[in-house]
């Protein structure tokens, strides 16, 4: 039997980190968010769909850096485009021609959008999107889905450290797939709602993913038109994994603003906010800037990444691999006398165990899989990349079969 992985260097490095970095590793990359003691904490390198941690353990990776790695680690086309651009420098006094090329490319690619502005992280552009909506409507309120994540800014981060009540004084929540609740909020706050912000399908952490019910997204679109409210599609997580023209094409609705980040540049730090013509004037009035927003290598990387996604018809391949993974996991669980739920689209799959609300089986399953060279997150959806091939999926399913057997033995059904 292959020796099981251990995480000694990760643990030692985490102890060092905790002395000088608040919480050692911040946010969702903190060990507490995954499987403490049975998961890698620090990275060394990546190649294709393989990720190598600081202990030298190599995994078939389904975390993909929480989404950005869509082609595969160290994609040669993206790396050489970024390196070529870096030869001239990195950040300048002004944007380079790459900014215009990339904005043109995105406007031509994403359906229904007429302009594009760049940030670095997803939170930059979701914040910009709501500010543009507020400027356009001259209204205050933001309506969002309960449990949806739109970033780390205070307006969309309920109840986690450093916040004050007034941070979300103008933020209202409704339930995913309940357009009537959204309408009630619009009526209650008539004339004061600037935008409804949604993700194109519901992907909460610590829960099954939920697709839009028939008519839900078009109902929201109709409500927004009727009440003069801006509809924002936060496509940061699903973007470029469902349809290169935007996940609104995949789900057939028409937002006024769309936000992208993760899969845009295969790991380079860049995000984009796109919008329709009638919002362009308001968007131009928002003071949207950051020291690195104009950095050119990331823009060159994004241009190369988009071209590779198109050239390889990456979404079709990733859908096929994702389907194979989801069906295979379902069968392997069943063969071991276990019931699991596989949720979400095939390119962003997630699995939970039935009859469990504390994630103990999921954590144990992910921890055992990690020890055997497969990285699957217990609480957060997974990501398929172009480099995942049938042999990788089959190897993953073989490991999963062993892990299901362990779960069955330990927990029963
Ligand atoms: C749907 C969605 N919106 C916004 C964000 C925030 O992006 P970032 O962490 O890059 O600020 C995320 C990050 O996971 C996300 O999944």
PDB file of C-alpha atoms and ligand atoms in Angstrom, residues 28-29 66 120-124 126 149-152 199-200 203 234-238 261-262 271 380-381 383, ligand 1:
ATOM      1  CA  UNK A  28     -11.045  30.658   4.038  1.00  0.00           C
ATOM      2  CA  UNK A  29      -7.503  29.300   3.658  1.00  0.00           C
ATOM      3  CA  UNK A  66     -10.378  28.263  -4.912  1.00  0.00           C
ATOM      4  CA  UNK A 120      -7.508  42.859  -8.591  1.00  0.00           C
ATOM      5  CA  UNK A 121      -9.874  40.770  -6.468  1.00  0.00           C
ATOM      6  CA  UNK A 122     -13.510  39.804  -6.660  1.00  0.00           C
ATOM      7  CA  UNK A 123     -14.427  42.083  -3.755  1.00  0.00           C
ATOM      8  CA  UNK A 124     -13.070  45.104  -5.667  1.00  0.00           C
ATOM      9  CA  UNK A 126     -18.614  43.605  -6.490  1.00  0.00           C
ATOM     10  CA  UNK A 149     -20.924  35.395  -0.654  1.00  0.00           C
ATOM     11  CA  UNK A 150     -19.943  38.505  -2.589  1.00  0.00           C
ATOM     12  CA  UNK A 151     -16.581  39.220  -0.967  1.00  0.00           C
ATOM     13  CA  UNK A 152     -14.837  40.425   2.151  1.00  0.00           C
ATOM     14  CA  UNK A 199     -24.745  34.729  -8.137  1.00  0.00           C
ATOM     15  CA  UNK A 200     -26.078  32.945 -11.256  1.00  0.00           C
ATOM     16  CA  UNK A 203     -23.190  28.198  -4.058  1.00  0.00           C
ATOM     17  CA  UNK A 234     -21.744  38.132  -9.500  1.00  0.00           C
ATOM     18  CA  UNK A 235     -20.099  35.593 -11.805  1.00  0.00           C
ATOM     19  CA  UNK A 236     -16.826  35.581  -9.886  1.00  0.00           C
ATOM     20  CA  UNK A 237     -16.949  31.917  -8.963  1.00  0.00           C
ATOM     21  CA  UNK A 238     -18.808  30.362 -11.902  1.00  0.00           C
ATOM     22  CA  UNK A 261     -12.337  37.354 -11.321  1.00  0.00           C
ATOM     23  CA  UNK A 262     -11.387  33.778 -10.553  1.00  0.00           C
ATOM     24  CA  UNK A 271     -10.923  41.071 -11.810  1.00  0.00           C
ATOM     25  CA  UNK A 380     -16.676  24.497  -0.294  1.00  0.00           C
ATOM     26  CA  UNK A 381     -17.532  23.556  -3.869  1.00  0.00           C
ATOM     27  CA  UNK A 383     -13.437  23.189  -9.351  1.00  0.00           C
TER      28      UNK A 383
HETATM   29  C1  LIG B   1     -19.269  34.661  -5.834  1.00  0.00           C
HETATM   30  C2  LIG B   1     -18.116  35.393  -5.247  1.00  0.00           C
HETATM   31  N1  LIG B   1     -18.126  36.731  -5.207  1.00  0.00           N
HETATM   32  C3  LIG B   1     -17.107  37.436  -4.697  1.00  0.00           C
HETATM   33  C4  LIG B   1     -15.999  36.806  -4.188  1.00  0.00           C
HETATM   34  C5  LIG B   1     -14.883  37.620  -3.618  1.00  0.00           C
HETATM   35  O1  LIG B   1     -13.735  37.487  -4.370  1.00  0.00           O
HETATM   36  P1  LIG B   1     -12.302  37.813  -3.696  1.00  0.00           P
HETATM   37  O2  LIG B   1     -12.077  36.801  -2.632  1.00  0.00           O
HETATM   38  O3  LIG B   1     -11.354  37.663  -4.840  1.00  0.00           O
HETATM   39  O4  LIG B   1     -12.367  39.207  -3.180  1.00  0.00           O
HETATM   40  C6  LIG B   1     -15.932  35.415  -4.199  1.00  0.00           C
HETATM   41  C7  LIG B   1     -14.781  34.709  -3.643  1.00  0.00           C
HETATM   42  O5  LIG B   1     -14.802  33.534  -3.370  1.00  0.00           O
HETATM   43  C8  LIG B   1     -17.014  34.685  -4.741  1.00  0.00           C
HETATM   44  O6  LIG B   1     -17.002  33.350  -4.787  1.00  0.00           O
END
